[in-house]
């Protein structure tokens, strides 16, 4: 048995080797950059207008209008003192322009431009290199590509990016009692549901599984099932069969498949019988069979590993602190990840904390961490991971 | 010009008609339920064991072992006082069992079971209907299907769910100066990048676009481009061309295509020239062309509409409050959505707040709202939307 901190440390300390691939910009969301990105040119690449208005040469209140520059125009207009050109947002500002005046503060009579106020040097001109200069680091290696990053990469003209590949994931569910939803079942059987939570949680965080297999509680079937699954994945997630019962064959089957245990059992509630192992560059999580335990272990332990294998700088869900709404004491005898709802900035610990209770988790949006024996009074801060 | 509150209210007040479809459970993440779900049977459906151990009849410290029940077994064992059966997690508890003792607290000699401690009535038995009873409401109409919801729906045997369809979205980018990333460009031109931010943000929140078109700053092209896009979407997102310049043809083209303006211009920074309109059941957002303005308007205004059209109970990103790290005064002259980073629970307002500055947004993870003229001192709470 290890503590939560020890388990997380073991995951964090695994030496891993990353793979990379070239992704079209449009498909690169949620991937981490394989290399530092260097600006290939200044951004903006030329002085340009921040407004629709007039580019002015010298500081006056009247100008002679001598032309127009639209966005995308490549022509260069030679301005002289007292001359102005019509200009539009994003258009290249003529070399000798002193400022741009927004059109709402101007009037034009014949070819003379009158300003409502005196212009200031550099006003409404976005300077060449104002955001990035050629050769500057845009993003460090490992930067996670979010929507604004895609925009910036696009503006650098990059149509594809070298990113860290995401891990290939297989899922195995175990249990003789399990029947697929939609199929007939007999007394004593239940519908298999954990794999839907796991595949949903993978999708929620931008991952997908490669194969999903259901195996019976039988030593040979378990051993063969694990062998097959390990043939085509970087991470194997097994649900159930990892407890101490006579029908729990997962642990022994993993050993016989050459998987080395890194930890087994974590001092926590829910999710005590959690297993983590490794075979060369492949990782195996065996999650407890109870629905809430299984999903909690996914958010707390599996996700940080998937993030590491994807080259992320920050791994796992961020922990935020919010005040608790009602007093709470953790009398479960173990440090606990509790189903919770953060509503209007306050944390409510929900009813239905049992390991098999999944409805409370579905209705909440957070996992609240409360230490063994910890008492929280009204307004005390609770550590929370936001899960939906 | 409307205020932020007025703009959000107009979006919120739109009468909308929702469509529904049947989704396989595996593909239902992020969809809202079209109807209330009623439990078709009790969950659990039968009393079952929470542990690997022994099901006991009566309260003693010694029992005669008379059999075994594994998970999935449908056989019924008639227990008499003083008798016990081996039982496993999730297995059906025999009808007359009083309690289950976990195996770690037992020893067996021949066919006699000895307990280390006295059992308690009901111990380690998960009661039939403990989570849900037949006929009970599982989830209300509009419930958003998160991973634990998929698990619960699976356990009810539901292989497919009737959900609200998501809107069909088209994207138009405008601007003569725009060139696709990867293509050659001339002086005065820039790479088109907004559409990558928008499609990325759609993907981030479980949406996708149907068509993406680039049109020139030309009245006829704009009018025809908008007409074509409106032939195949519920929501049209246009980037650029909505300002006051002579080359901004979007507004007039929308009018000529029968789109009615619901608001134009919002008193905010960035994103002042934001347009929202409607034609029967179709909605149009024209976003400002500046990258940061465009994406900010997406998060603040487009997303709530997409959520509404997807039947969500809660629309848009949740606003959380965190203490500010350094004092800040909003001197921009308008209420502002600021690029910010929430780090270790504190908000940092980032450098690079210009509308064209997207790198600061890429490096941050939040939009902080600070009202016009508002002064925030060390530790004052800031309203934030978490965007990555």
XYZ file of C-alpha atoms in Angstrom:
776
model
C 0.000 0.000 0.000
C 1.302 3.453 -0.915
C 0.033 6.929 -0.079
C -1.604 9.149 -2.688
C 1.539 11.295 -2.804
C 3.765 8.245 -3.295
C 1.552 6.903 -6.066
C 1.553 10.237 -7.903
C 5.310 10.534 -7.437
C 5.879 7.061 -8.926
C 3.820 8.060 -11.994
C 5.689 11.355 -12.255
C 9.111 9.703 -11.942
C 8.686 7.184 -14.766
C 11.278 7.659 -17.469
C 9.411 7.871 -20.724
C 10.332 8.183 -24.366
C 8.151 10.351 -26.550
C 7.274 9.913 -30.212
C 6.465 12.752 -32.561
C 4.519 13.306 -35.752
C 3.601 16.078 -38.172
C 0.006 17.273 -37.654
C -1.928 19.600 -39.957
C -2.644 22.833 -38.055
C -6.364 22.093 -38.150
C -5.877 18.805 -36.242
C -3.258 19.978 -33.755
C -5.505 21.095 -30.880
C -4.508 19.435 -27.591
C -1.094 18.289 -28.814
C 2.189 19.471 -27.277
C 4.916 20.967 -29.471
C 7.831 18.632 -30.124
C 10.284 21.504 -30.551
C 10.573 25.141 -29.651
C 8.988 27.371 -32.312
C 11.045 30.299 -33.623
C 9.345 33.237 -35.347
C 10.274 33.056 -39.063
C 9.514 36.783 -39.471
C 8.356 39.767 -37.430
C 4.716 39.766 -36.285
C 3.258 42.019 -37.503
C 5.512 41.785 -40.532
C 4.985 45.463 -41.375
C 3.652 48.583 -39.651
C -0.097 48.375 -40.079
C -3.208 50.282 -39.219
C -5.198 49.391 -36.103
C -8.202 51.336 -37.419
C -10.175 52.269 -40.482
C -9.154 55.905 -41.027
C -6.343 57.992 -42.492
C -2.576 57.589 -42.417
C -1.015 61.022 -41.883
C 2.409 62.472 -42.663
C 3.453 65.041 -40.042
C 1.305 66.403 -37.204
C -1.344 68.820 -38.515
C -5.107 69.244 -38.483
C -5.492 69.420 -42.263
C -4.045 67.171 -44.945
C -4.104 66.718 -48.707
C -5.587 63.299 -49.584
C -3.311 61.581 -52.097
C -4.526 57.967 -52.259
C -5.738 54.858 -50.501
C -4.258 51.646 -49.034
C -6.568 48.692 -48.473
C -5.713 45.584 -46.449
C -3.645 43.291 -48.637
C -2.356 46.094 -50.882
C 1.343 45.807 -51.632
C 1.830 49.248 -53.259
C 4.100 51.731 -51.484
C 2.941 55.338 -51.351
C 5.612 58.040 -50.813
C 3.990 60.525 -48.422
C 5.173 64.118 -47.962
C 4.528 66.374 -44.970
C 0.863 67.434 -44.930
C -0.281 64.501 -47.078
C -2.610 61.692 -45.988
C -4.023 58.481 -47.437
C -7.237 56.609 -46.725
C -6.302 53.391 -44.888
C -8.080 50.333 -43.504
C -7.553 48.034 -40.526
C -4.617 45.700 -41.109
C -3.372 47.584 -44.173
C 0.334 48.415 -44.511
C 1.015 51.939 -43.243
C 3.094 54.026 -45.746
C 6.725 54.302 -44.665
C 6.623 58.013 -43.835
C 3.286 58.014 -42.002
C 3.408 59.605 -38.542
C 0.042 58.388 -37.242
C -3.359 57.003 -38.217
C -6.509 58.930 -37.290
C -9.714 56.891 -36.948
C -12.319 57.905 -39.538
C -14.945 58.769 -36.874
C -12.766 61.772 -35.885
C -12.343 63.183 -39.391
C -14.232 64.916 -42.168
C -13.372 65.258 -45.839
C -14.166 68.135 -48.189
C -13.116 67.571 -51.782
C -9.543 66.305 -51.377
C -8.850 67.901 -48.024
C -8.971 65.929 -44.777
C -9.889 67.761 -41.537
C -9.210 66.205 -38.140
C -11.382 66.787 -35.039
C -8.299 66.567 -32.844
C -4.520 66.735 -33.141
C -2.875 63.393 -33.919
C -0.122 61.887 -31.759
C 3.062 60.266 -33.077
C 2.538 56.541 -33.647
C -1.171 56.704 -32.856
C -3.155 53.667 -34.155
C -0.101 52.200 -35.825
C 0.707 48.612 -34.907
C 4.482 48.465 -35.117
C 6.351 45.839 -37.121
C 7.509 43.170 -34.660
C 5.193 44.467 -31.943
C 4.067 40.966 -31.022
C 7.101 38.903 -32.084
C 10.442 39.639 -33.714
C 12.132 37.354 -36.225
C 14.144 34.642 -34.454
C 12.332 35.093 -31.139
C 10.952 32.037 -29.320
C 7.216 31.856 -29.952
C 6.517 28.815 -27.777
C 8.794 26.511 -25.819
C 9.045 22.804 -26.509
C 6.102 21.075 -24.806
C 3.734 24.045 -25.178
C 0.182 22.740 -25.289
C -1.642 23.863 -28.416
C -4.849 25.617 -27.367
C -7.084 27.598 -29.791
C -5.140 30.904 -29.541
C -1.885 28.986 -30.159
C -3.343 27.604 -33.393
C -4.179 31.158 -34.431
C -0.632 32.365 -33.778
C 0.912 29.372 -35.559
C -1.364 30.054 -38.519
C -0.286 33.689 -38.624
C 3.331 32.463 -38.866
C 2.311 30.616 -42.032
C 2.746 27.160 -40.488
C 0.314 24.727 -42.099
C 1.543 21.726 -40.083
C 3.298 21.318 -36.739
C 5.669 18.725 -35.334
C 3.912 17.528 -32.175
C 4.329 14.814 -29.559
C 2.167 11.810 -30.501
C -0.522 10.808 -28.064
C -0.349 7.345 -26.492
C -2.229 4.408 -28.000
C -4.668 3.147 -25.393
C -6.420 -0.209 -25.015
C -9.202 -0.978 -22.559
C -10.061 -4.332 -20.991
C -13.123 -4.909 -18.830
C -13.303 -8.050 -16.699
C -16.171 -9.777 -14.945
C -18.404 -12.820 -15.541
C -21.372 -10.820 -14.310
C -21.098 -8.219 -17.077
C -23.478 -8.019 -20.044
C -23.328 -5.398 -22.829
C -26.055 -2.720 -22.643
C -28.914 -3.630 -24.953
C -28.386 -7.409 -24.527
C -30.640 -9.721 -22.482
C -29.372 -10.602 -19.014
C -30.250 -13.070 -16.267
C -30.535 -12.746 -12.472
C -27.184 -11.951 -10.859
C -25.808 -10.265 -13.970
C -25.334 -6.529 -14.436
C -24.704 -4.301 -17.427
C -21.117 -3.377 -18.204
C -20.793 0.361 -17.763
C -17.246 1.252 -16.637
C -15.821 1.141 -20.144
C -18.271 3.859 -21.232
C -17.124 6.105 -18.416
C -13.474 5.458 -19.290
C -13.876 5.967 -23.027
C -15.948 9.085 -22.287
C -13.287 10.472 -19.963
C -10.610 9.762 -22.583
C -12.647 11.670 -25.161
C -13.273 14.509 -22.691
C -9.537 15.130 -22.518
C -8.735 14.654 -26.193
C -7.731 10.993 -26.123
C -9.308 7.957 -27.732
C -8.942 4.249 -27.285
C -7.683 1.863 -29.901
C -9.278 -1.425 -28.749
C -11.826 -2.342 -26.105
C -12.153 -5.973 -25.004
C -14.403 -7.718 -22.504
C -12.915 -10.802 -20.847
C -14.307 -13.451 -18.506
C -13.052 -14.112 -14.953
C -10.875 -17.018 -16.000
C -7.128 -17.168 -15.586
C -6.307 -18.291 -19.123
C -8.733 -15.861 -20.733
C -7.319 -13.007 -18.640
C -3.716 -13.924 -19.444
C -4.382 -14.215 -23.175
C -6.565 -11.092 -23.217
C -3.820 -9.025 -21.578
C -1.161 -10.484 -23.911
C -3.212 -9.528 -26.983
C -4.002 -6.062 -25.673
C -0.314 -5.399 -24.949
C 0.514 -6.161 -28.579
C -1.009 -2.874 -29.742
C -0.859 -0.157 -27.083
C 1.278 2.190 -25.027
C -1.190 2.233 -22.143
C -3.505 -0.565 -21.075
C -6.426 0.316 -18.819
C -8.060 -2.659 -17.130
C -11.318 -2.355 -15.231
C -12.002 -4.809 -12.402
C -10.487 -8.142 -11.373
C -7.741 -6.520 -9.311
C -9.127 -7.166 -5.834
C -8.309 -10.061 -3.506
C -11.091 -12.473 -4.549
C -10.531 -15.942 -5.963
C -11.795 -14.683 -9.332
C -9.423 -11.759 -9.536
C -6.860 -12.944 -12.041
C -5.589 -9.629 -13.332
C -2.571 -9.185 -11.076
C -1.177 -12.661 -11.673
C -1.905 -12.453 -15.406
C -0.006 -9.168 -15.607
C 2.993 -10.743 -13.856
C 2.967 -13.705 -16.230
C 2.887 -11.256 -19.140
C 6.079 -9.615 -17.876
C 4.453 -6.514 -16.411
C 6.284 -5.234 -13.320
C 4.243 -3.836 -10.470
C 5.051 -0.195 -9.640
C 2.420 0.097 -6.956
C -0.610 -1.860 -5.809
C -3.182 -0.399 -3.432
C -3.344 3.250 -2.509
C -4.382 4.486 0.941
C -7.432 6.427 -0.269
C -11.191 6.250 -0.646
C -12.490 5.382 -3.153
C -10.074 3.401 -5.277
C -7.928 1.527 -2.765
C -7.247 -1.529 -4.975
C -5.528 0.466 -7.732
C -2.662 -1.178 -9.622
C 0.019 0.474 -11.731
C 2.666 -1.475 -13.630
C 5.118 -1.264 -16.499
C 6.592 -3.512 -19.167
C 9.412 -1.741 -21.006
C 7.710 1.308 -22.517
C 4.173 0.132 -21.873
C 2.133 1.102 -18.840
C -0.770 -0.716 -17.231
C -3.411 0.635 -14.885
C -5.815 -1.846 -13.330
C -8.707 0.169 -11.951
C -11.105 -1.032 -9.250
C -14.401 -2.374 -10.630
C -16.667 0.008 -8.737
C -17.827 2.744 -11.115
C -16.979 5.761 -8.950
C -13.622 4.280 -7.877
C -12.737 3.524 -11.464
C -13.476 7.015 -12.760
C -11.874 8.740 -9.757
C -8.658 6.774 -10.326
C -8.806 7.755 -13.991
C -8.966 11.481 -13.206
C -6.378 11.380 -10.421
C -3.804 8.864 -11.717
C -4.363 7.802 -15.322
C -4.766 11.318 -16.720
C -1.379 12.586 -15.401
C 0.330 9.616 -17.073
C -1.498 10.238 -20.362
C -0.468 13.894 -20.176
C 3.167 12.944 -19.525
C 3.104 10.505 -22.455
C 1.703 13.331 -24.601
C 4.596 15.604 -23.653
C 2.515 18.105 -21.666
C 4.344 20.562 -19.400
C 1.609 20.300 -16.767
C 0.198 16.894 -15.999
C -3.221 16.049 -14.660
C -6.115 18.244 -13.651
C -5.375 21.532 -11.920
C -6.345 21.731 -8.254
C -8.385 24.827 -7.388
C -9.550 25.937 -3.951
C -13.095 27.013 -3.191
C -14.911 27.597 0.116
C -17.077 24.756 1.410
C -20.810 25.427 1.739
C -21.652 23.117 4.658
C -19.336 21.786 7.379
C -17.846 18.380 6.603
C -15.684 15.890 8.469
C -13.919 13.032 6.727
C -14.723 10.000 8.892
C -14.055 7.453 6.146
C -10.724 6.501 7.744
C -8.758 7.309 4.587
C -7.892 10.458 2.609
C -10.858 10.876 0.277
C -11.705 12.157 -3.179
C -15.330 13.167 -2.729
C -18.022 13.691 -5.328
C -18.747 17.384 -5.181
C -20.438 20.240 -6.966
C -18.882 23.679 -7.295
C -21.910 25.980 -7.575
C -21.607 29.773 -7.566
C -18.062 29.396 -6.311
C -18.910 27.223 -3.290
C -18.235 23.523 -2.852
C -20.989 21.169 -1.872
C -19.977 17.637 -0.857
C -22.728 15.483 -2.387
C -24.760 12.638 -0.918
C -23.962 9.193 -2.320
C -20.233 8.831 -1.668
C -20.232 5.012 -1.914
C -17.771 3.491 -4.395
C -20.624 2.070 -6.428
C -22.558 5.346 -6.501
C -22.092 7.026 -9.861
C -25.222 9.183 -10.048
C -23.873 11.697 -7.536
C -20.717 11.970 -9.628
C -22.821 12.507 -12.770
C -24.745 15.313 -11.075
C -21.637 16.983 -9.654
C -18.770 18.635 -11.476
C -15.783 18.208 -9.165
C -13.703 15.884 -7.028
C -13.033 17.422 -3.623
C -10.034 16.202 -1.671
C -10.458 15.957 2.092
C -7.720 14.381 4.198
C -8.288 11.545 6.626
C -9.979 12.961 9.739
C -9.911 16.534 8.367
C -12.745 18.769 9.582
C -13.963 21.572 7.337
C -16.074 24.353 8.763
C -18.272 26.821 6.875
C -16.164 28.731 4.394
C -12.974 26.675 4.826
C -11.198 26.169 1.510
C -11.448 22.782 -0.189
C -9.061 21.480 -2.846
C -11.037 20.551 -5.955
C -10.417 19.141 -9.394
C -13.043 20.270 -11.887
C -14.175 17.228 -13.859
C -17.023 18.598 -15.987
C -24.215 49.783 -29.132
C -25.371 47.470 -26.332
C -23.815 46.586 -22.985
C -22.313 43.173 -22.315
C -25.318 42.302 -20.142
C -27.772 43.368 -22.857
C -25.930 41.362 -25.509
C -25.913 38.223 -23.326
C -29.593 38.742 -22.487
C -30.508 38.997 -26.182
C -28.718 35.687 -26.855
C -30.374 34.112 -23.821
C -33.864 35.319 -24.833
C -33.872 33.908 -28.364
C -36.686 31.447 -28.866
C -35.156 28.322 -30.288
C -36.424 24.985 -31.530
C -34.342 21.937 -30.779
C -33.860 18.808 -32.863
C -33.116 15.391 -31.436
C -31.486 12.168 -32.543
C -30.634 8.707 -31.227
C -26.947 8.413 -30.290
C -25.103 5.193 -29.437
C -24.002 5.392 -25.775
C -20.368 5.409 -26.848
C -20.869 8.608 -28.898
C -23.144 10.478 -26.488
C -20.548 12.411 -24.464
C -21.319 16.134 -24.391
C -24.897 15.783 -25.607
C -27.934 16.824 -23.544
C -30.769 14.360 -22.894
C -33.866 15.018 -24.980
C -36.172 13.496 -22.348
C -36.129 12.691 -18.675
C -34.677 9.223 -18.023
C -36.659 6.867 -15.777
C -34.955 3.918 -14.079
C -36.274 0.736 -15.794
C -35.320 -1.337 -12.738
C -33.762 -0.947 -9.292
C -30.036 -0.137 -9.154
C -28.556 -2.323 -7.834
C -31.117 -4.798 -9.127
C -30.416 -7.229 -6.270
C -28.716 -7.178 -2.858
C -25.037 -7.694 -3.609
C -21.741 -7.968 -1.841
C -19.520 -4.906 -1.465
C -16.545 -7.149 -0.636
C -14.815 -10.396 -1.351
C -15.644 -12.461 1.754
C -18.430 -14.537 3.245
C -22.204 -14.070 3.316
C -23.463 -15.029 6.774
C -26.860 -16.171 8.062
C -27.459 -14.884 11.624
C -24.926 -13.137 13.846
C -22.273 -15.533 15.151
C -18.501 -15.915 15.158
C -18.468 -19.398 13.597
C -20.332 -20.683 10.559
C -20.665 -23.857 8.485
C -19.521 -23.196 4.905
C -22.150 -24.533 2.504
C -21.212 -23.142 -0.890
C -20.049 -20.251 -3.017
C -21.590 -17.401 -5.071
C -19.442 -15.716 -7.698
C -20.281 -12.464 -9.473
C -22.722 -13.259 -12.268
C -24.042 -16.456 -10.637
C -27.797 -16.759 -10.866
C -28.223 -19.725 -8.485
C -30.131 -19.117 -5.241
C -28.722 -20.676 -2.081
C -31.141 -21.251 0.854
C -29.124 -20.320 3.941
C -30.025 -21.458 7.485
C -28.890 -19.838 10.743
C -25.192 -20.501 11.307
C -24.471 -21.197 7.655
C -22.250 -19.110 5.383
C -21.213 -19.050 1.734
C -18.058 -17.756 0.055
C -19.033 -14.616 -1.891
C -17.335 -12.092 -4.194
C -17.701 -8.378 -4.879
C -20.843 -7.690 -6.890
C -22.262 -11.192 -6.447
C -25.918 -11.630 -5.481
C -26.224 -12.049 -1.710
C -28.394 -15.088 -0.745
C -31.887 -14.026 0.347
C -31.454 -14.952 4.010
C -27.960 -13.525 4.471
C -27.625 -11.148 7.436
C -24.233 -9.651 6.584
C -21.050 -10.104 4.577
C -17.692 -10.320 6.362
C -14.616 -9.306 4.367
C -12.213 -12.197 3.868
C -9.290 -10.383 5.519
C -11.144 -10.711 8.860
C -11.812 -14.450 8.621
C -10.074 -17.834 8.733
C -11.284 -21.195 7.483
C -10.503 -24.655 8.907
C -11.982 -27.509 6.897
C -15.545 -26.356 6.329
C -15.791 -24.056 9.341
C -15.509 -20.289 9.028
C -14.136 -18.272 11.988
C -14.588 -14.496 12.187
C -12.092 -12.137 13.846
C -14.947 -9.890 14.957
C -18.730 -10.014 15.361
C -20.671 -9.095 12.217
C -23.288 -6.328 12.103
C -26.695 -6.602 10.418
C -26.472 -5.483 6.801
C -22.693 -5.071 6.900
C -21.069 -4.971 3.422
C -24.373 -5.609 1.680
C -25.332 -3.131 -1.026
C -29.107 -3.046 -0.861
C -31.347 -3.528 -3.921
C -32.432 -0.063 -5.085
C -29.770 1.635 -2.966
C -28.796 3.978 -5.800
C -32.051 4.137 -7.808
C -35.481 2.564 -7.540
C -37.558 1.441 -10.518
C -39.556 4.363 -11.941
C -37.395 7.007 -10.286
C -36.043 9.904 -12.346
C -32.415 9.209 -13.163
C -31.685 12.469 -15.003
C -33.899 15.377 -15.967
C -34.441 16.448 -19.539
C -31.463 18.561 -20.624
C -28.961 16.748 -18.390
C -25.527 17.011 -19.954
C -23.962 13.608 -20.519
C -20.560 13.563 -18.808
C -18.462 10.382 -18.334
C -20.165 9.245 -15.079
C -23.574 9.753 -16.746
C -22.537 7.390 -19.539
C -21.587 4.828 -16.906
C -24.960 5.087 -15.186
C -26.861 4.920 -18.493
C -24.858 1.831 -19.405
C -25.704 0.190 -16.099
C -29.392 0.738 -16.943
C -28.824 -1.325 -20.086
C -29.302 1.622 -22.439
C -27.214 1.142 -25.571
C -28.425 4.360 -27.232
C -29.854 7.627 -25.949
C -32.244 10.198 -27.409
C -30.252 13.433 -27.267
C -30.566 17.006 -28.515
C -28.716 17.374 -31.809
C -25.845 19.834 -31.908
C -26.076 22.799 -34.283
C -24.541 22.655 -37.752
C -21.930 25.398 -37.980
C -20.353 27.122 -40.980
C -17.376 29.485 -40.869
C -16.587 32.338 -43.267
C -13.369 34.332 -43.128
C -13.151 37.634 -44.997
C -10.225 39.784 -46.053
C -8.264 40.491 -49.254
C -5.063 40.491 -47.232
C -5.453 36.868 -46.105
C -3.391 33.977 -47.455
C -3.662 30.350 -46.336
C -0.762 29.132 -44.126
C 1.785 27.281 -46.248
C 1.082 29.388 -49.373
C 3.385 32.099 -50.757
C 2.428 35.678 -49.909
C 3.423 39.180 -50.976
C 4.127 42.390 -49.057
C 1.015 43.686 -47.302
C -0.589 40.249 -47.029
C -0.883 38.199 -43.851
C -1.673 34.573 -43.105
C -5.272 33.701 -42.274
C -5.325 32.446 -38.709
C -8.667 33.266 -37.069
C -10.446 30.282 -38.577
C -7.954 27.936 -36.875
C -8.682 29.519 -33.503
C -12.426 29.258 -34.094
C -12.376 25.661 -35.328
C -10.057 24.798 -32.431
C -12.383 26.421 -29.911
C -15.342 24.570 -31.433
C -13.461 21.292 -31.059
C -12.414 22.193 -27.508
C -16.073 22.296 -26.501
C -17.265 19.280 -28.462
C -18.483 21.041 -31.604
C -17.258 20.876 -35.170
C -17.798 22.940 -38.251
C -19.453 21.763 -41.401
C -17.969 24.164 -43.992
C -15.219 26.766 -43.921
C -15.002 29.363 -46.700
C -12.631 32.234 -47.388
C -14.132 35.208 -49.248
C -12.669 38.389 -50.722
C -13.587 41.935 -49.617
C -16.037 42.434 -52.456
C -19.717 43.120 -52.038
C -20.967 40.505 -54.513
C -18.573 37.834 -53.292
C -19.589 38.501 -49.687
C -23.295 38.425 -50.500
C -23.043 35.180 -52.469
C -20.683 33.616 -49.923
C -23.127 34.320 -47.083
C -26.087 33.062 -49.141
C -24.310 29.766 -49.850
C -23.178 29.314 -46.245
C -26.729 29.896 -44.977
C -27.968 27.050 -47.181
C -26.382 24.449 -44.904
C -26.084 25.615 -41.307
C -27.851 26.535 -38.074
C -25.108 28.925 -37.014
C -22.874 30.987 -39.275
C -19.692 32.419 -37.786
C -18.078 35.160 -39.868
C -14.642 36.514 -39.082
C -13.818 40.092 -40.103
C -15.410 42.604 -42.465
C -17.827 43.883 -39.829
C -16.145 47.202 -39.017
C -16.921 50.629 -40.509
C -14.401 50.577 -43.368
C -15.289 50.935 -47.033
C -14.299 47.293 -47.520
C -16.513 45.929 -44.749
C -19.375 44.381 -46.678
C -20.574 41.830 -44.167
C -23.308 43.838 -42.477
C -24.974 44.952 -45.694
C -24.622 41.472 -47.229
C -26.328 39.945 -44.201
C -29.218 42.398 -44.538
C -29.596 41.599 -48.220
C -29.688 37.908 -47.329
C -32.620 38.502 -45.005
C -30.672 38.320 -41.738
C -32.092 40.607 -39.054
C -29.697 42.401 -36.756
C -30.194 41.560 -33.070
C -27.293 43.658 -31.889
C -24.286 45.373 -33.428
C -21.398 46.666 -31.331
C -20.918 45.860 -27.684
C -19.466 48.324 -25.166
C -16.455 46.185 -24.279
C -12.774 45.684 -24.955
C -11.792 43.752 -26.960
C -14.536 42.879 -29.424
C -16.503 46.105 -29.789
C -17.596 45.552 -33.430
C -19.463 42.316 -32.681
C -22.601 41.551 -34.693
C -25.379 39.076 -33.879
C -28.310 38.416 -36.185
C -31.020 35.944 -37.028
C -32.883 34.657 -40.068
C -35.774 32.399 -39.011
C -34.032 29.573 -37.123
C -30.542 30.447 -38.251
C -28.142 32.581 -36.249
C -25.217 34.655 -37.448
C -22.278 35.976 -35.473
C -19.891 38.328 -37.240
C -16.753 38.476 -35.116
C -14.170 41.259 -35.261
C -11.124 40.408 -37.371
C -8.522 40.913 -34.646
C -7.439 37.483 -33.366
C -7.884 38.125 -29.638
C -11.188 39.953 -30.151
C -12.505 37.156 -32.309
C -11.676 34.396 -29.844
C -12.848 36.393 -26.817
C -16.228 36.967 -28.502
C -16.397 33.258 -29.256
C -15.924 32.279 -25.610
C -18.210 34.975 -24.206
C -21.065 35.113 -26.769
C -20.941 32.313 -29.355
C -20.463 29.488 -26.874
C -23.609 30.295 -24.828
C -25.666 30.238 -28.043
C -24.141 26.911 -29.120
C -24.921 25.502 -25.667
C -28.512 26.732 -25.866
C -28.917 25.209 -29.340
C -27.558 21.936 -27.896
C -30.191 21.947 -25.155
C -27.786 22.475 -22.256
C -29.223 23.520 -18.898
C -26.254 25.825 -18.237
C -24.981 27.931 -21.099
C -21.503 29.297 -21.586
C -18.404 29.032 -19.477
C -18.747 29.126 -15.706
C -17.408 32.255 -14.002
C -15.100 31.524 -11.072
C -13.535 34.020 -8.691
C -9.878 34.002 -7.753
C -7.701 36.563 -5.940
C -5.588 38.871 -8.120
C -1.803 38.633 -7.743
C -0.833 42.209 -8.618
C -2.930 45.387 -8.367
C -4.707 46.310 -11.592
C -6.807 49.224 -12.769
C -8.921 49.057 -15.917
C -8.081 52.289 -17.753
C -9.186 51.036 -21.172
C -12.381 53.084 -20.994
C -14.604 50.029 -21.459
C -15.468 46.912 -19.444
C -12.733 44.439 -20.387
C -12.152 40.749 -20.854
C -8.455 40.458 -20.120
C -6.000 37.747 -21.058
C -5.046 36.185 -17.778
C -3.366 33.201 -16.184
C -4.740 31.464 -13.112
C -1.628 30.009 -11.476
C -1.693 28.322 -8.066
C -5.122 29.832 -7.501
C -4.094 33.447 -8.190
C -4.944 35.534 -11.233
C -2.249 37.293 -13.177
C -3.358 39.839 -15.777
C -0.931 39.269 -18.645
C 1.071 41.720 -20.737
C -0.077 42.047 -24.346
C -3.740 43.047 -23.998
C -4.002 44.533 -27.520
C -6.778 43.159 -29.731
C -4.237 41.799 -32.177
C -2.122 40.149 -29.482
C -2.833 36.426 -29.420
C 0.397 35.107 -27.891
C -0.540 36.314 -24.404
C -3.866 34.508 -24.764
C -2.064 31.337 -25.879
C 0.204 31.468 -22.823
C -2.640 32.192 -20.398
C -5.579 30.006 -19.429
C -8.345 32.446 -18.504
C -10.327 35.529 -19.434
C -10.564 37.900 -16.478
C -13.410 40.385 -16.423
C -12.631 43.837 -15.012
C -15.249 46.566 -15.215
C -14.606 49.991 -16.737
C -12.537 52.022 -14.246
C -12.513 49.219 -11.677
C -9.446 49.108 -9.428
C -8.299 45.791 -8.044
C -5.876 45.667 -5.144
C -3.723 42.752 -4.006
C -5.953 39.801 -3.183
C -9.199 41.307 -4.504
C -11.335 38.683 -6.238
C -11.461 38.676 -10.048
C -14.177 37.040 -12.136
C -12.584 34.559 -14.534
C -13.627 32.166 -17.243
C -11.204 29.257 -17.596
C -10.460 28.799 -21.291
C -7.783 26.096 -21.300
